[in-house]
Amino acid sequence: MKVDLTVEPLNSWIDTSGKPLIIAGPCSAETEEQVVETVRQLKALNAVHVIRAGVWKPRTRPGSFEGMGEAALPWLQTAKAETGLPIAVEVATPEHIELALKYDIDVLWVGARTTVNPFNVQEIADALRGVDVPVLIKNPVNPDLALWVGAFERIAGAGITKLAAIHRGFATGETSKYRNVPMWQMAIELKSIFPSLPIIGDPSHMAGKRAYLNELSQMAMDLNYDGLIVESHIDPDKAWSDAAQQLTPTAFGEMLDHLEIRQVDSPNREFQTFMEQSRRSIDNVDRQMVEMLAARMALVERLAEYKRDNNVTLFQPERWKEILQTRTETGKKLGLYPELVEEIYKIIHMESIRKQTEIMNNSTQNA
Ligand code: PEP
Ligand code: MN
């Protein structure tokens, strides 16, 4: 178990009047007019707290638009002076940090392609030592929780306390309707390691297409995320990067209006009683599940000893096939996804094999 980070709450650096933090802006700063006009329109929605804009764009392949660099920073200053909205940019090197701070950028974020590399993250952390600036850290491109955790430990280790995670989904190699598979459980696990860390959903980079922004934003809100970061551009189809996933500020405002933000809790007595009863029932079922697992494992152990004493091989593929098939079928009849039952049984089976191997090896030692 990791030690929780020292994290200041979001409202220590941004006032959202108790609402989820909304960060919006173009994927990339392209021209002064595009930046200033997008920010103007976002400001008019009266719902955006921070502006985002990519100035240095780490692209997976060369040849794509790699950002305007330092030239774009004065445009962001202009947009900020006009609207009063704080500005966030992505930084990937100590030089980016130096320039961002020189041009009064208010919030920095570490991109998914940087979080994957502990050398880069450490260089960024070293450059941030002694600086008091909010830093948002995107999940690494690949679903490796330890890289994300490590990035927080490095940046927090440099003394940064205004921290938040951005969950932008993962490249898993599997085909999905989304550009990056959300794998919501990864963000939930991060939160259980660092309970005080705010989590911001990035539906844009999860979706890859604007049609999915709504459902992904709603999901993040339903999971009680602390905010959203969404790409918005005055003319999305002509955007120089991530065109398919950007929304006009007007469309973004409409999406926000339709988001349902549910309460975390309700003061209603009836609701509280129902919650308590349900949780007790769930605790009860969970205890039974764990007891059943232990009972199953005891049977496996007895069988393994018997196999050992009769010189029978440990792993019998036919039996495993039958287990998988019958268990998923039973699950299906009870309304459970076959994939769920299959995944659970894969874990149970792995543990049975481990236990059985242990028993077999014991015999060799004892022989
Ligand atoms: C971005 O925010 O535009 C970006 C490059 O995102 P990511 O690091 O999540 O790919
Ligand atoms: Mn982008």
XYZ file of C-alpha atoms and ligand atoms in Angstrom:
378
model
C 0.000 0.000 0.000
C 1.333 3.409 -0.957
C 1.313 6.392 1.360
C -1.272 8.970 0.295
C 0.171 12.078 -1.333
C 0.024 15.535 0.168
C -2.591 17.048 -2.132
C -4.370 20.345 -1.728
C -8.047 20.198 -2.711
C -8.991 21.625 -6.115
C -10.658 24.629 -4.514
C -7.283 25.701 -3.097
C -6.326 26.848 -6.597
C -9.558 27.177 -8.556
C -12.999 28.353 -7.475
C -15.721 26.233 -9.057
C -18.420 27.119 -6.491
C -18.678 23.473 -5.524
C -19.342 22.324 -9.084
C -17.163 19.876 -11.059
C -14.073 21.567 -12.521
C -14.551 22.245 -16.228
C -11.444 22.638 -18.385
C -12.022 23.281 -22.095
C -10.138 24.560 -25.092
C -8.614 23.505 -28.367
C -6.420 20.446 -28.727
C -3.785 22.797 -30.164
C -3.213 26.529 -30.282
C -3.058 27.094 -34.065
C -3.409 30.822 -34.714
C -3.997 33.867 -32.544
C -7.482 34.311 -33.943
C -8.442 30.661 -33.372
C -7.203 30.772 -29.776
C -8.728 34.101 -28.814
C -12.070 33.429 -30.504
C -12.401 29.930 -29.018
C -11.629 31.251 -25.538
C -14.066 34.148 -25.992
C -16.874 31.741 -26.900
C -16.002 29.357 -24.074
C -16.015 32.239 -21.594
C -19.507 33.194 -22.777
C -20.827 29.787 -21.677
C -20.215 30.847 -18.100
C -19.375 27.282 -17.194
C -15.672 26.921 -17.984
C -13.136 27.413 -15.192
C -9.825 26.807 -16.984
C -8.742 26.962 -20.636
C -6.614 24.203 -22.139
C -4.468 24.482 -25.278
C -1.658 22.333 -26.640
C 1.432 24.359 -27.527
C 3.898 21.479 -27.827
C 2.210 18.402 -29.285
C 3.897 15.069 -28.750
C 2.714 13.012 -31.705
C 3.058 9.278 -31.862
C 4.228 9.477 -35.504
C 6.315 12.258 -37.087
C 4.741 14.421 -39.758
C 1.634 15.419 -37.800
C 1.258 18.963 -36.502
C 3.682 19.281 -33.599
C 2.423 22.536 -32.118
C 3.319 26.214 -32.560
C 5.660 26.241 -29.572
C 6.699 29.477 -27.877
C 5.014 31.607 -30.576
C 1.601 30.514 -29.259
C 2.232 31.558 -25.659
C 1.542 35.308 -26.160
C -1.819 34.402 -27.791
C -2.753 32.540 -24.624
C -1.714 35.579 -22.579
C -4.019 37.720 -24.713
C -6.925 35.283 -24.273
C -6.337 35.257 -20.529
C -6.140 39.048 -20.287
C -9.410 39.349 -22.189
C -11.423 36.697 -20.330
C -9.725 36.369 -16.953
C -9.686 32.578 -17.375
C -6.565 30.698 -16.202
C -4.669 28.753 -18.852
C -3.339 25.193 -18.871
C -0.754 23.773 -21.296
C 1.017 20.449 -21.702
C 4.692 20.343 -20.757
C 7.076 17.553 -21.617
C 10.547 19.008 -20.945
C 12.205 21.402 -18.488
C 12.389 23.952 -21.316
C 8.602 23.810 -21.787
C 8.154 24.468 -18.067
C 10.510 27.426 -18.141
C 8.696 28.976 -21.116
C 5.207 28.253 -19.759
C 6.061 29.985 -16.491
C 7.719 32.876 -18.327
C 4.420 33.515 -20.150
C 2.314 33.237 -16.948
C 0.653 29.915 -17.744
C -1.397 28.977 -14.672
C -1.698 25.184 -14.834
C 0.601 22.544 -16.351
C -0.268 19.048 -17.451
C 1.885 16.040 -18.184
C 0.731 14.169 -21.303
C 0.082 10.453 -21.710
C 3.229 9.979 -23.828
C 5.346 11.563 -21.088
C 3.858 9.685 -18.116
C 5.066 6.438 -19.712
C 8.692 7.485 -19.276
C 10.093 7.773 -15.739
C 13.227 9.588 -17.034
C 11.072 12.335 -18.580
C 8.844 12.534 -15.541
C 11.863 12.872 -13.245
C 13.317 15.675 -15.423
C 9.985 17.474 -15.187
C 9.864 16.926 -11.429
C 13.390 18.329 -11.024
C 12.460 21.403 -13.072
C 9.386 21.959 -10.887
C 11.256 21.957 -7.600
C 10.501 25.183 -5.726
C 7.678 26.182 -8.112
C 4.113 26.497 -6.828
C 1.936 25.564 -9.787
C -0.936 23.091 -10.218
C 0.145 19.988 -12.170
C -2.289 17.562 -13.770
C -0.940 14.150 -14.745
C -2.537 12.139 -17.533
C -2.588 8.372 -17.336
C 0.168 6.651 -19.340
C -0.742 5.521 -22.881
C -0.576 1.844 -21.862
C -2.628 0.433 -18.997
C 0.156 0.323 -16.415
C -1.076 1.724 -13.127
C 2.405 1.722 -11.564
C 3.653 4.279 -14.142
C 0.806 6.614 -13.238
C 1.405 6.139 -9.500
C 5.147 6.636 -10.001
C 4.611 9.885 -11.893
C 2.606 11.261 -8.960
C 5.288 10.153 -6.507
C 8.007 11.874 -8.563
C 6.110 15.151 -9.053
C 4.877 15.191 -5.441
C 8.440 14.387 -4.389
C 9.494 17.709 -5.948
C 7.137 19.496 -3.555
C 4.137 19.994 -5.867
C 0.911 19.753 -3.832
C -1.672 21.145 -6.269
C -2.151 17.862 -8.083
C -4.889 16.082 -10.010
C -5.099 13.076 -12.310
C -6.475 13.216 -15.844
C -8.001 9.942 -16.977
C -7.795 9.856 -20.807
C -8.158 6.119 -21.430
C -5.631 3.511 -22.578
C -4.276 1.979 -25.760
C -4.857 -1.698 -25.046
C -4.314 -3.165 -28.496
C -7.892 -4.393 -28.473
C -10.448 -3.037 -30.918
C -13.013 -0.799 -29.308
C -15.463 1.824 -30.492
C -13.366 4.314 -28.521
C -9.959 5.650 -29.522
C -8.667 4.830 -26.036
C -10.426 2.267 -23.870
C -11.502 3.980 -20.626
C -10.771 1.050 -18.240
C -12.549 2.979 -15.489
C -11.249 0.568 -12.849
C -7.711 1.944 -13.377
C -8.755 5.405 -12.223
C -10.717 3.897 -9.350
C -7.607 1.961 -8.308
C -5.486 5.114 -8.501
C -8.026 6.829 -6.280
C -7.892 3.992 -3.766
C -4.083 4.341 -3.623
C -4.223 8.151 -3.330
C -7.631 8.915 -1.769
C -7.098 12.683 -1.688
C -6.197 12.944 -5.393
C -8.858 14.646 -7.551
C -9.663 12.848 -10.827
C -10.606 14.667 -14.019
C -12.137 12.779 -16.945
C -10.856 13.445 -20.485
C -13.739 12.151 -22.630
C -12.183 13.715 -25.773
C -9.117 11.480 -25.877
C -11.121 8.444 -24.750
C -13.727 8.998 -27.456
C -11.738 9.986 -30.522
C -15.116 10.972 -32.012
C -17.399 13.736 -30.820
C -20.445 11.420 -30.914
C -19.188 9.590 -27.811
C -18.364 12.628 -25.675
C -21.750 12.735 -24.034
C -21.865 9.175 -22.751
C -18.250 9.278 -21.553
C -18.720 12.589 -19.735
C -21.861 11.256 -18.069
C -20.032 8.110 -17.009
C -17.253 10.202 -15.432
C -19.849 12.261 -13.557
C -21.657 9.102 -12.402
C -18.351 7.815 -11.039
C -18.094 11.037 -9.056
C -15.112 12.478 -10.950
C -14.020 15.925 -9.820
C -14.126 17.436 -13.285
C -13.811 17.152 -17.052
C -11.284 18.334 -19.626
C -12.840 18.603 -23.073
C -11.419 19.731 -26.416
C -13.327 22.571 -28.032
C -12.467 24.463 -31.230
C -14.301 27.204 -33.157
C -14.140 25.125 -36.345
C -13.530 21.507 -35.256
C -13.481 19.912 -38.705
C -10.620 22.201 -39.719
C -8.598 21.608 -36.524
C -4.905 20.849 -37.114
C -5.002 18.014 -34.579
C -7.728 15.718 -33.188
C -10.383 17.172 -35.531
C -12.898 14.332 -35.110
C -13.158 14.636 -31.350
C -13.451 18.411 -30.923
C -16.710 20.300 -30.360
C -17.670 23.899 -31.065
C -18.028 25.926 -27.863
C -21.802 26.072 -28.533
C -22.094 22.286 -28.854
C -19.941 21.917 -25.748
C -22.286 24.217 -23.810
C -25.260 22.103 -24.907
C -23.504 18.951 -23.800
C -22.808 20.451 -20.378
C -26.465 21.480 -20.038
C -27.542 17.890 -20.588
C -25.094 16.340 -18.151
C -26.739 14.971 -15.069
C -24.697 15.672 -12.005
C -25.937 13.395 -9.279
C -25.444 13.996 -5.579
C -22.806 11.962 -3.814
C -25.114 11.537 -0.865
C -28.617 12.439 0.201
C -29.622 13.767 3.616
C -32.994 11.975 3.231
C -33.559 9.496 6.129
C -35.298 6.851 4.021
C -32.435 6.936 1.538
C -29.862 6.561 4.331
C -31.678 3.545 5.802
C -31.971 1.916 2.398
C -28.258 2.496 1.742
C -27.285 1.005 5.091
C -29.470 -2.065 4.605
C -28.223 -2.630 1.076
C -24.616 -2.320 2.176
C -25.168 -4.840 4.974
C -26.707 -7.300 2.505
C -23.799 -6.778 0.120
C -21.296 -7.312 2.969
C -23.077 -10.528 3.778
C -22.993 -11.835 0.205
C -19.325 -10.829 -0.097
C -18.437 -12.742 3.058
C -20.169 -15.819 1.668
C -18.309 -15.426 -1.638
C -14.950 -15.352 0.151
C -15.927 -18.353 2.281
C -16.958 -20.255 -0.836
C -13.648 -19.420 -2.479
C -11.793 -20.768 0.542
C -13.926 -23.930 0.496
C -13.196 -24.407 -3.215
C -9.492 -23.942 -2.642
C -9.521 -26.523 0.166
C -11.067 -29.039 -2.256
C -8.427 -28.219 -4.862
C -5.682 -28.795 -2.312
C -7.107 -32.174 -1.327
C -7.321 -33.144 -4.993
C -3.742 -31.991 -5.627
C -2.435 -34.188 -2.830
C -4.327 -37.120 -4.284
C -2.945 -36.416 -7.772
C 0.557 -36.187 -6.352
C 0.278 -39.473 -4.498
C -1.046 -41.196 -7.630
C 1.454 -39.575 -9.993
C -1.167 -37.854 -12.139
C -0.420 -34.628 -14.024
C -1.584 -31.446 -12.453
C -3.145 -29.585 -15.377
C -5.856 -31.321 -17.328
C -6.968 -29.139 -20.272
C -10.223 -31.028 -20.896
C -11.374 -30.430 -17.329
C -10.472 -26.718 -17.558
C -12.448 -26.399 -20.799
C -15.452 -27.997 -19.172
C -15.234 -25.734 -16.103
C -15.105 -22.583 -18.232
C -17.996 -23.686 -20.403
C -20.366 -24.845 -17.678
C -19.675 -21.880 -15.375
C -20.209 -19.267 -18.083
C -23.415 -21.047 -19.134
C -24.750 -21.034 -15.580
C -23.792 -17.363 -15.295
C -25.529 -16.546 -18.553
C -28.767 -18.110 -17.297
C -28.526 -15.897 -14.231
C -28.011 -12.733 -16.281
C -24.223 -12.420 -15.872
C -21.951 -11.487 -18.754
C -20.015 -14.591 -19.877
C -16.858 -12.424 -19.981
C -17.233 -11.625 -16.294
C -17.546 -15.264 -15.265
C -14.703 -16.208 -17.602
C -12.340 -13.579 -16.153
C -13.154 -14.596 -12.584
C -12.548 -18.261 -13.370
C -9.247 -17.492 -15.088
C -8.028 -15.913 -11.848
C -9.379 -18.767 -9.723
C -7.756 -21.293 -12.053
C -4.417 -19.499 -11.978
C -4.469 -19.632 -8.180
C -5.467 -23.344 -8.209
C -2.506 -24.136 -10.468
C -0.193 -22.137 -8.237
C -1.442 -23.937 -5.148
C -1.259 -27.353 -6.828
C 2.306 -26.697 -8.039
C 3.254 -25.762 -4.508
C 1.833 -29.036 -3.226
C 3.598 -31.072 -5.949
C 6.924 -29.357 -5.214
C 6.533 -30.001 -1.520
C 6.372 -33.680 -2.303
C 9.635 -33.490 -4.284
C 11.293 -31.788 -1.345
C 9.875 -34.323 1.070
C 10.755 -37.323 -1.101
C -3.909 16.417 -25.598
O -4.414 16.651 -24.495
O -4.136 17.067 -26.606
C -3.036 15.219 -25.719
C -1.991 15.176 -26.525
O -3.498 14.217 -24.975
P -2.858 12.824 -24.516
O -1.569 13.141 -23.825
O -3.916 12.334 -23.573
O -2.736 11.957 -25.722
Mn -5.776 16.365 -28.393
